[in-house]
Coordinates of C-alpha atoms and ligand atoms in Angstrom, one line a residue:
M256 CA -17.6 -25.5 -40.4
H257 CA -15.5 -26.0 -43.3
R258 CA -15.4 -24.0 -46.5
L259 CA -17.7 -26.5 -48.3
A260 CA -20.7 -25.4 -46.2
C261 CA -20.1 -21.7 -47.0
A262 CA -19.6 -22.5 -50.7
S263 CA -22.8 -24.4 -50.7
I264 CA -24.7 -21.5 -49.2
A265 CA -23.3 -19.2 -51.9
F266 CA -24.1 -21.7 -54.6
L267 CA -27.7 -22.1 -53.5
A268 CA -28.2 -18.3 -53.2
C269 CA -26.4 -17.5 -56.5
A270 CA -27.4 -20.4 -58.7
P271 CA -28.1 -18.8 -62.1
G272 CA -31.8 -18.7 -62.8
A273 CA -32.7 -20.6 -59.6
F274 CA -34.7 -17.7 -58.3
A275 CA -35.0 -15.6 -61.4
H276 CA -38.2 -14.0 -60.1
E277 CA -36.4 -12.6 -57.0
A278 CA -34.4 -9.4 -56.7
A279 CA -30.6 -10.0 -57.0
P280 CA -28.8 -9.9 -53.7
P281 CA -26.1 -7.2 -53.4
G282 CA -22.5 -8.4 -53.9
E283 CA -20.3 -8.8 -51.0
T284 CA -17.9 -6.1 -50.0
A285 CA -14.2 -6.3 -50.9
A286 CA -13.4 -4.4 -47.7
L287 CA -13.9 -7.5 -45.6
H288 CA -11.2 -9.3 -47.5
A289 CA -8.8 -6.5 -46.8
I290 CA -9.6 -6.5 -43.1
G291 CA -9.2 -10.3 -43.1
T292 CA -5.5 -10.0 -43.9
A293 CA -4.7 -6.7 -42.1
P294 CA -3.8 -7.7 -38.5
S295 CA 0.0 -7.7 -38.0
P296 CA 1.7 -10.6 -36.2
A297 CA 4.6 -8.2 -35.4
R298 CA 2.4 -5.7 -33.6
I299 CA 0.7 -8.4 -31.7
E300 CA 4.0 -9.8 -30.6
A301 CA 5.2 -6.4 -29.5
D302 CA 2.0 -5.9 -27.4
I303 CA 2.2 -9.4 -25.8
R304 CA 5.9 -8.7 -24.9
K305 CA 4.9 -5.4 -23.4
L306 CA 2.1 -7.0 -21.3
V307 CA 4.4 -9.8 -20.1
S308 CA 7.0 -7.1 -19.1
F309 CA 4.7 -6.0 -16.2
G310 CA 5.8 -9.1 -14.4
T311 CA 2.4 -10.0 -13.0
R312 CA -1.1 -8.6 -13.9
H313 CA -2.8 -10.3 -11.0
T314 CA -6.0 -8.5 -10.0
L315 CA -4.6 -8.1 -6.4
S316 CA -1.1 -7.0 -7.5
D317 CA 0.5 -3.6 -7.3
T318 CA -1.4 -0.7 -8.7
T319 CA 1.1 2.1 -8.1
S320 CA 4.4 0.9 -9.6
P321 CA 5.0 2.4 -13.0
T322 CA 6.6 -0.9 -14.3
R323 CA 5.1 -3.8 -12.4
G324 CA 1.6 -5.0 -11.7
I325 CA -2.0 -4.6 -12.9
G326 CA -2.0 -0.8 -12.4
A327 CA 1.0 -0.3 -14.8
A328 CA -0.5 -2.8 -17.3
R329 CA -3.9 -1.1 -17.4
R330 CA -2.4 2.4 -17.7
W331 CA -0.4 1.2 -20.7
I332 CA -3.5 -0.3 -22.3
R333 CA -5.3 3.0 -21.8
D334 CA -2.4 4.9 -23.3
E335 CA -2.3 2.5 -26.2
F336 CA -6.0 3.1 -26.9
E337 CA -5.4 6.8 -26.8
R338 CA -2.5 6.5 -29.3
I339 CA -4.7 4.5 -31.6
S340 CA -7.4 7.2 -31.3
R341 CA -4.9 9.9 -32.1
D342 CA -4.1 8.0 -35.4
C343 CA -7.8 8.1 -36.4
G344 CA -8.5 11.8 -35.5
G345 CA -9.8 11.0 -32.0
C346 CA -12.3 8.4 -33.3
L347 CA -12.1 6.4 -30.0
E348 CA -13.7 7.4 -26.8
V349 CA -11.6 5.8 -24.0
R350 CA -13.5 5.0 -20.8
D351 CA -12.7 3.3 -17.5
V352 CA -15.3 1.0 -15.9
R353 CA -14.4 0.9 -12.2
G354 CA -15.9 -0.9 -9.2
M355 CA -14.8 -1.9 -5.7
I356 CA -15.0 -5.6 -4.8
S357 CA -14.5 -7.0 -1.3
G358 CA -15.6 -9.9 0.9
E359 CA -15.4 -12.4 -2.0
E360 CA -13.5 -15.7 -1.8
R361 CA -10.9 -14.6 -4.4
I362 CA -11.1 -10.8 -3.5
P363 CA -11.3 -10.7 0.3
D364 CA -10.0 -7.2 0.8
P365 CA -11.4 -4.1 -0.9
T366 CA -9.9 -4.0 -4.4
E367 CA -10.7 -1.7 -7.3
V368 CA -11.4 -3.7 -10.5
V369 CA -10.8 -1.5 -13.6
S370 CA -11.7 -2.4 -17.1
I371 CA -10.9 -0.1 -20.1
L372 CA -13.2 0.4 -23.0
A373 CA -12.4 2.1 -26.3
I374 CA -15.6 3.1 -28.1
Q375 CA -15.7 3.7 -31.9
R376 CA -19.1 5.4 -32.2
G377 CA -21.4 4.3 -35.0
T378 CA -22.4 6.9 -37.7
A379 CA -26.1 5.9 -38.0
D380 CA -27.0 3.6 -35.2
P381 CA -24.7 4.5 -32.3
D382 CA -26.8 2.7 -29.6
R383 CA -26.2 -0.7 -31.4
Y384 CA -23.0 -2.3 -30.1
V385 CA -20.7 -5.0 -31.3
I386 CA -17.9 -5.7 -28.7
M387 CA -14.6 -7.5 -28.9
S388 CA -12.9 -8.2 -25.5
G389 CA -9.9 -9.8 -23.8
D390 CA -8.8 -10.0 -20.2
I391 CA -5.9 -8.0 -18.6
D392 CA -5.3 -10.1 -15.5
S393 CA -3.1 -13.1 -15.1
R394 CA -2.6 -15.8 -12.4
V395 CA -0.3 -18.6 -11.4
S396 CA -1.1 -22.0 -9.6
D397 CA -2.3 -20.3 -6.4
V398 CA -5.1 -18.0 -7.5
M399 CA -4.4 -15.7 -4.6
D400 CA -0.6 -15.3 -5.4
S401 CA -0.4 -11.7 -6.5
T402 CA 3.4 -11.2 -6.4
S403 CA 5.0 -14.1 -8.2
D404 CA 5.9 -13.7 -11.9
S405 CA 2.8 -14.4 -13.9
P406 CA 3.5 -13.6 -17.5
G407 CA 0.0 -14.7 -18.8
A408 CA 1.4 -14.5 -22.3
N409 CA -1.3 -16.5 -23.9
D410 CA -3.9 -16.3 -21.0
N411 CA -4.6 -13.6 -21.8
A412 CA -2.1 -11.1 -23.2
S413 CA -3.0 -12.6 -26.5
G414 CA -6.6 -11.6 -26.2
I415 CA -5.7 -8.0 -25.2
A416 CA -3.1 -7.8 -28.0
G417 CA -5.7 -9.0 -30.5
T418 CA -8.2 -6.5 -29.2
L419 CA -5.7 -3.6 -29.6
E420 CA -4.8 -4.7 -33.1
A421 CA -8.4 -5.0 -34.2
A422 CA -8.9 -1.4 -32.9
R423 CA -5.9 -0.3 -35.1
V424 CA -7.4 -2.1 -38.2
L425 CA -11.0 -1.1 -37.8
S426 CA -10.5 2.5 -36.6
K427 CA -9.3 3.3 -40.1
R428 CA -13.0 2.9 -41.2
R429 CA -16.4 4.1 -40.3
F430 CA -19.4 1.9 -39.5
P431 CA -23.1 2.6 -38.9
A432 CA -23.0 0.7 -35.6
T433 CA -20.7 1.2 -32.6
I434 CA -17.7 -1.0 -32.0
V435 CA -16.3 -1.4 -28.5
Y436 CA -12.8 -2.7 -27.8
A437 CA -12.8 -3.9 -24.2
A438 CA -9.9 -4.8 -21.9
L439 CA -11.7 -6.5 -19.1
S440 CA -10.3 -7.1 -15.6
G441 CA -10.8 -9.5 -12.7
E442 CA -11.5 -12.5 -14.9
E443 CA -9.5 -15.1 -13.0
Q444 CA -10.9 -13.9 -9.6
G445 CA -14.5 -14.4 -10.7
L446 CA -15.5 -12.6 -14.0
Y447 CA -15.9 -9.2 -12.3
G448 CA -15.0 -6.9 -15.1
G449 CA -17.4 -8.5 -17.6
R450 CA -20.2 -8.4 -15.0
M451 CA -19.6 -4.6 -14.5
V452 CA -19.5 -3.8 -18.2
A453 CA -22.7 -5.9 -18.8
E454 CA -24.4 -4.0 -15.9
L455 CA -23.2 -0.7 -17.3
A456 CA -24.7 -1.7 -20.7
R457 CA -28.0 -2.6 -19.1
K458 CA -28.2 0.7 -17.2
E459 CA -27.4 2.7 -20.3
G460 CA -29.6 0.7 -22.6
W461 CA -27.0 -0.5 -25.1
R462 CA -28.5 -2.6 -27.8
I463 CA -25.7 -5.3 -27.7
E464 CA -25.7 -7.3 -30.9
A465 CA -22.6 -9.3 -30.2
V466 CA -19.8 -9.9 -27.7
L467 CA -16.7 -11.7 -29.1
N468 CA -14.7 -12.6 -26.0
N469 CA -11.2 -13.6 -26.8
D470 CA -9.6 -15.8 -24.2
M471 CA -6.3 -17.5 -25.3
I472 CA -5.9 -17.0 -29.0
G473 CA -2.2 -17.8 -29.5
N474 CA -1.4 -21.5 -28.6
I475 CA -1.2 -23.9 -31.5
A476 CA 0.3 -27.0 -29.8
G477 CA -2.1 -29.0 -27.7
L478 CA -1.0 -31.0 -24.6
N479 CA -2.4 -34.0 -26.6
G480 CA 0.3 -33.6 -29.2
V481 CA -1.9 -32.0 -31.9
V482 CA -0.3 -29.0 -33.6
D483 CA -2.8 -26.9 -35.7
N484 CA -2.7 -23.3 -36.8
T485 CA -5.6 -23.4 -39.2
T486 CA -8.7 -23.6 -36.9
A487 CA -10.3 -21.6 -34.2
R488 CA -13.0 -22.5 -31.7
V489 CA -16.1 -20.5 -31.1
F490 CA -18.2 -21.6 -28.0
S491 CA -21.8 -20.6 -27.7
E492 CA -24.8 -21.4 -25.5
G493 CA -27.8 -23.1 -27.1
T494 CA -30.6 -21.4 -25.4
R495 CA -30.8 -17.9 -23.9
F496 CA -29.9 -18.1 -20.2
N497 CA -32.5 -15.6 -19.1
E498 CA -35.5 -16.9 -21.0
T499 CA -38.7 -16.9 -19.0
E500 CA -40.7 -20.1 -18.1
R501 CA -43.3 -19.1 -20.7
E502 CA -40.7 -18.6 -23.4
A503 CA -39.2 -22.0 -22.6
T504 CA -42.6 -23.5 -23.0
V505 CA -43.1 -21.9 -26.4
R506 CA -39.7 -23.1 -27.4
R507 CA -40.6 -26.6 -26.4
Y508 CA -43.3 -26.6 -29.1
T509 CA -41.8 -24.5 -31.8
G510 CA -38.0 -25.2 -31.5
G511 CA -35.0 -23.0 -30.8
E512 CA -32.8 -25.3 -28.6
V513 CA -29.9 -24.7 -30.9
D514 CA -30.8 -21.2 -32.2
S515 CA -30.1 -18.7 -29.4
P516 CA -28.8 -15.4 -30.7
S517 CA -25.4 -16.5 -29.3
R518 CA -25.5 -19.6 -31.4
N519 CA -26.4 -17.7 -34.6
L520 CA -23.7 -15.3 -33.7
A521 CA -21.3 -18.3 -33.7
R522 CA -22.6 -19.4 -37.1
Y523 CA -22.0 -15.9 -38.4
I524 CA -18.4 -15.9 -37.2
D525 CA -18.0 -19.4 -38.7
A526 CA -19.2 -18.1 -42.1
M527 CA -17.1 -14.9 -41.9
A528 CA -13.9 -17.1 -41.7
R529 CA -14.1 -17.2 -45.5
H530 CA -12.5 -13.7 -45.4
V531 CA -9.4 -15.0 -43.4
P532 CA -6.9 -17.0 -45.4
N533 CA -6.3 -20.6 -44.2
L534 CA -8.7 -20.5 -41.2
D535 CA -11.7 -22.5 -40.4
V536 CA -14.0 -22.3 -37.4
M537 CA -14.8 -25.3 -35.2
M538 CA -18.0 -24.2 -33.6
V539 CA -18.6 -25.9 -30.2
Y540 CA -22.2 -26.2 -29.2
R541 CA -21.8 -25.5 -25.5
L542 CA -21.4 -22.4 -23.3
D543 CA -17.6 -22.9 -22.7
R544 CA -15.0 -25.6 -22.2
F545 CA -16.2 -28.4 -19.8
G546 CA -16.8 -27.0 -16.4
R547 CA -14.7 -23.9 -17.1
G548 CA -15.5 -20.2 -17.5
G549 CA -14.8 -17.0 -19.4
H550 CA -15.9 -13.4 -19.7
H551 CA -18.6 -14.0 -22.3
R552 CA -20.7 -15.6 -19.6
P553 CA -21.7 -12.5 -17.6
F554 CA -23.0 -11.1 -20.9
N555 CA -25.0 -14.2 -21.5
D556 CA -26.2 -14.0 -17.9
A557 CA -27.6 -10.6 -18.8
G558 CA -29.3 -11.9 -21.9
Y559 CA -26.8 -10.5 -24.5
P560 CA -25.5 -12.5 -27.5
A561 CA -21.9 -13.4 -26.6
V562 CA -19.4 -16.1 -27.5
R563 CA -15.9 -17.3 -26.6
V564 CA -13.3 -17.2 -29.4
M565 CA -10.2 -19.2 -28.8
E566 CA -7.5 -21.5 -30.0
T567 CA -8.5 -25.1 -30.9
N568 CA -5.7 -26.8 -28.9
E569 CA -4.9 -25.9 -25.4
H570 CA -1.7 -26.6 -23.5
Y571 CA -2.6 -27.0 -19.8
D572 CA 1.0 -26.9 -18.6
R573 CA 1.0 -23.3 -19.9
Q574 CA -2.1 -22.1 -18.1
H575 CA -2.4 -20.9 -14.5
Q576 CA 0.9 -22.4 -13.6
T577 CA 3.7 -21.1 -11.4
L578 CA 6.8 -20.9 -13.5
R579 CA 8.9 -24.0 -12.7
T580 CA 10.5 -27.1 -14.1
E581 CA 9.6 -30.4 -12.5
A582 CA 11.4 -33.6 -13.7
G583 CA 12.3 -31.9 -17.0
R584 CA 8.7 -30.7 -17.6
V585 CA 8.4 -27.0 -18.0
Y586 CA 5.4 -25.1 -16.6
G587 CA 4.2 -21.6 -17.1
D588 CA 2.4 -19.2 -19.5
T589 CA 5.5 -17.7 -21.2
I590 CA 6.0 -16.0 -24.5
H591 CA 7.4 -19.2 -26.0
G592 CA 3.9 -20.7 -26.0
V593 CA 2.4 -18.0 -28.3
D594 CA 2.3 -18.2 -32.1
F595 CA 1.9 -14.6 -33.3
A596 CA 0.8 -15.3 -36.8
Y597 CA -1.9 -17.6 -35.5
A598 CA -3.0 -14.9 -33.0
A599 CA -3.2 -12.5 -35.9
K600 CA -5.5 -14.8 -37.8
L601 CA -7.9 -15.1 -34.9
T602 CA -7.7 -11.3 -34.5
A603 CA -8.7 -11.1 -38.2
L604 CA -11.6 -13.4 -37.6
N605 CA -12.9 -11.0 -34.9
A606 CA -12.2 -8.0 -37.1
V607 CA -14.2 -9.3 -40.2
A608 CA -17.1 -10.4 -37.9
L609 CA -17.1 -7.0 -36.2
A610 CA -16.9 -5.1 -39.5
G611 CA -19.5 -7.3 -41.1
M612 CA -22.0 -6.7 -38.3
A613 CA -21.2 -3.1 -37.6
G614 CA -21.4 -2.4 -41.4
A615 CA -24.7 -4.3 -41.8
P616 CA -28.2 -3.1 -40.8
P617 CA -29.4 -4.3 -37.4
P618 CA -30.6 -7.9 -37.1
P619 CA -34.3 -8.1 -37.9
A620 CA -36.5 -7.5 -34.9
G621 CA -40.0 -9.0 -34.3
V622 CA -39.3 -12.1 -36.4
E623 CA -42.4 -14.4 -36.5
I624 CA -43.2 -17.5 -38.4
E625 CA -46.4 -19.3 -39.4
G626 CA -47.5 -22.1 -41.6
A627 CA -48.7 -25.1 -39.5
V628 CA -50.9 -27.5 -41.5
S629 CA -50.1 -25.8 -44.7
A630 CA -47.7 -26.4 -47.6
D631 CA -46.1 -23.0 -47.2
T632 CA -44.0 -21.2 -44.6
T633 CA -44.3 -17.5 -44.0
L634 CA -41.8 -15.4 -42.1
S635 CA -42.4 -11.8 -41.1
W636 CA -40.3 -9.2 -39.3
Q637 CA -40.1 -5.4 -38.7
R638 CA -37.9 -2.9 -40.4
P639 CA -35.8 -0.5 -38.3
P640 CA -36.4 3.2 -38.3
P641 CA -34.8 4.4 -41.6
A642 CA -32.3 6.6 -39.8
Q643 CA -30.8 3.5 -38.0
A644 CA -30.2 1.7 -41.3
P645 CA -29.5 4.1 -44.2
N646 CA -27.7 1.3 -46.0
L647 CA -30.5 -1.3 -45.8
A648 CA -30.9 -3.2 -49.1
G649 CA -33.3 -5.9 -48.0
Y650 CA -33.6 -9.2 -46.3
K651 CA -32.4 -12.8 -46.8
V652 CA -34.5 -15.7 -45.6
Y653 CA -32.5 -18.8 -44.5
W654 CA -33.5 -22.4 -43.7
R655 CA -31.9 -25.7 -43.0
L656 CA -32.9 -29.3 -42.0
T657 CA -33.4 -29.6 -38.2
T658 CA -30.3 -31.8 -37.8
E659 CA -28.0 -29.6 -39.8
P660 CA -25.5 -27.5 -37.8
T661 CA -25.4 -24.5 -40.2
W662 CA -27.7 -22.6 -42.5
T663 CA -27.7 -24.4 -45.8
H664 CA -30.4 -22.6 -47.9
S665 CA -31.1 -18.9 -48.4
R666 CA -33.1 -16.6 -50.6
Y667 CA -32.7 -12.9 -51.0
V668 CA -36.3 -11.5 -50.8
G669 CA -35.7 -7.8 -51.2
N670 CA -36.8 -4.9 -49.0
V671 CA -40.0 -6.4 -47.6
E672 CA -41.4 -7.3 -44.1
R673 CA -42.8 -10.7 -45.0
H674 CA -42.0 -13.6 -47.3
T675 CA -43.7 -16.9 -48.0
L676 CA -41.6 -19.9 -49.0
E677 CA -44.0 -21.9 -51.2
N678 CA -44.0 -25.7 -50.7
V679 CA -41.4 -25.5 -47.9
V680 CA -43.1 -27.3 -45.0
I681 CA -42.6 -25.6 -41.7
D682 CA -42.3 -28.9 -39.7
N683 CA -39.2 -30.1 -41.6
Y684 CA -36.8 -27.1 -41.3
F685 CA -35.5 -24.4 -39.1
F686 CA -35.9 -20.9 -40.5
G687 CA -34.4 -17.5 -39.9
V688 CA -33.9 -14.1 -41.5
A689 CA -31.0 -11.7 -41.9
A690 CA -30.8 -8.0 -42.9
V691 CA -28.6 -7.2 -45.9
A692 CA -26.7 -3.9 -46.6
K693 CA -26.3 -2.3 -50.0
D694 CA -22.6 -3.4 -50.0
G695 CA -23.6 -7.0 -49.3
S696 CA -22.8 -7.0 -45.6
E697 CA -25.3 -9.1 -43.6
S698 CA -26.5 -9.3 -40.0
P699 CA -26.5 -12.6 -38.2
V700 CA -29.5 -14.8 -38.9
V701 CA -32.3 -14.3 -36.5
F702 CA -34.4 -17.4 -35.5
P703 CA -38.1 -16.5 -34.9
G704 CA -39.6 -15.7 -31.6
A705 CA -38.1 -15.0 -28.2
A706 CA -35.7 -18.0 -28.5
G707 CA -33.7 -16.4 -31.3
S708 CA -34.3 -12.7 -30.8
F709 CA -31.4 -10.2 -30.9
G710 CA -33.7 -7.6 -29.4
G711 CA -35.7 -4.7 -30.7
Y712 CA -34.6 -1.5 -32.5
Ligands
LIG1488 ZN1 -7.2 -18.0 -17.3

C-alpha cells in the first residue's frame, strides 16, 4: 500500500482530541528510522560477488573443493556469520541444520542438504522467533545440471547477501525476542532446507511469529520493460494452510478469509516500509507467484506465519537459465542483473520489520470477539506472562471495512485485556488487536479466533 494509507492510520490514531478519554499511545521509536537506512549496497555487492565466485551453488555440486560448489559456498556463509558474531561479542549462535535426502526426483542419490542458521537470542522472550531467510543454492536450465556455471546472482545470492547484511545491522542491538538469520539449502530441488528448519522448529517448540523469506531481491528491470526501484512485493496466503475442518466452518460464519497470520504479517511489513526511504510495498494476496514456489511455503505448511519478500519486476531470461546468447538475446543470472542499492532497500524493509516485531511484545494470544445483534463490538485477549514482555505498554484495537485491504482505523486502549467499541457494529468491519511496547513498537495485528491466531505464549 502507498504512504497515504499509513498516514491515514496515523491520523486517525493521533487526531487531537478524537479519543481524549483514552490513554495516549507511546511514540514510535527513532531506532527504526536508523535501521531503515543502515544496510549497505557496497557490502551487499561484495557478498553477491563472493557467492557468484563459487561458480555453481547447485545442491548436487561439489562439497569438497575450497573454491567451487555448494560446500565452499556454505562454509563461507558459516564463516561470515561467525565474523559478524565476533563483531557483536559472540551474540550469534551459528548452527547447521543437516539432513540426508535421496530417492527424490531432483535428488536421486544420497545428498546432504545443509542450511545454516545464525541465532540472535532474545533477552526476555527467547522462545519467540522472527526469521529472515534466503537460499544458498542456484540452478541453470537443466535442474539436474550440477557442474555448469550457475552464478545465481539474483536467484538467490541477493537473498543471502541481504540476510547477512541484516545480521550485521541488527546484531548491533538487543531485542526481547529471538531473531534468526537463515541461509536455506535445497530450494531449487524441492524446498528441502526450509522443510528441515520448519521441522526442527516444531520439534523444539519454537514460537515462530514470522518468517520473511527473501527470494530474488535485486532485479529492477522486468522482462515486460518496466523499470522500478521503489516497490517490493510481499506474497502471503489468505487462510492458514493447516486449519482444521471445524476451524474452516467457524471461519465461514465469522470471517477470516483474508486475515491469516501470514496476511497480517504482510500488512505489518507494508506499514513498516514507512521507515525505508523511497520504498512502498505491493502486497500480493496469494501464496506465491502463479504456480511457482518458494521457501516460505514449508513454514506455511507447518502452520507458521511466513511470507515471500521479493522484487516487483522479474526478468525471466535471468532466472534458471544456462549462460548463453541466442540470436543476440543474453540469458543467465549474472551480476549485471542485480541493483545493489535496491537490494539494500529490500534488506532494510526486512530489518525494520524484524526489529519492530522482535522489539515489540508478543502478538496477543486468545483474541476473541463478540457483539452480534448489538450496537457495540467487544474484543478480548490474554496478556503474556510479564517476564516475556517487560516492555509491554498496552494494546491497540484495529478495524477496517470488509472490502479494505489494510487496517484503516485504530485506537490505543491501554494495558487491558478487553475493550468495547461503542456503536461500531460487528457485522460491518473486520477487527484485530496488536500489542504495543513502551517505545511504540507494535506487534502485527491479530484477527480473532483460530483463523488469525499467531499462537499462544
Ligand atoms: Zn530459483
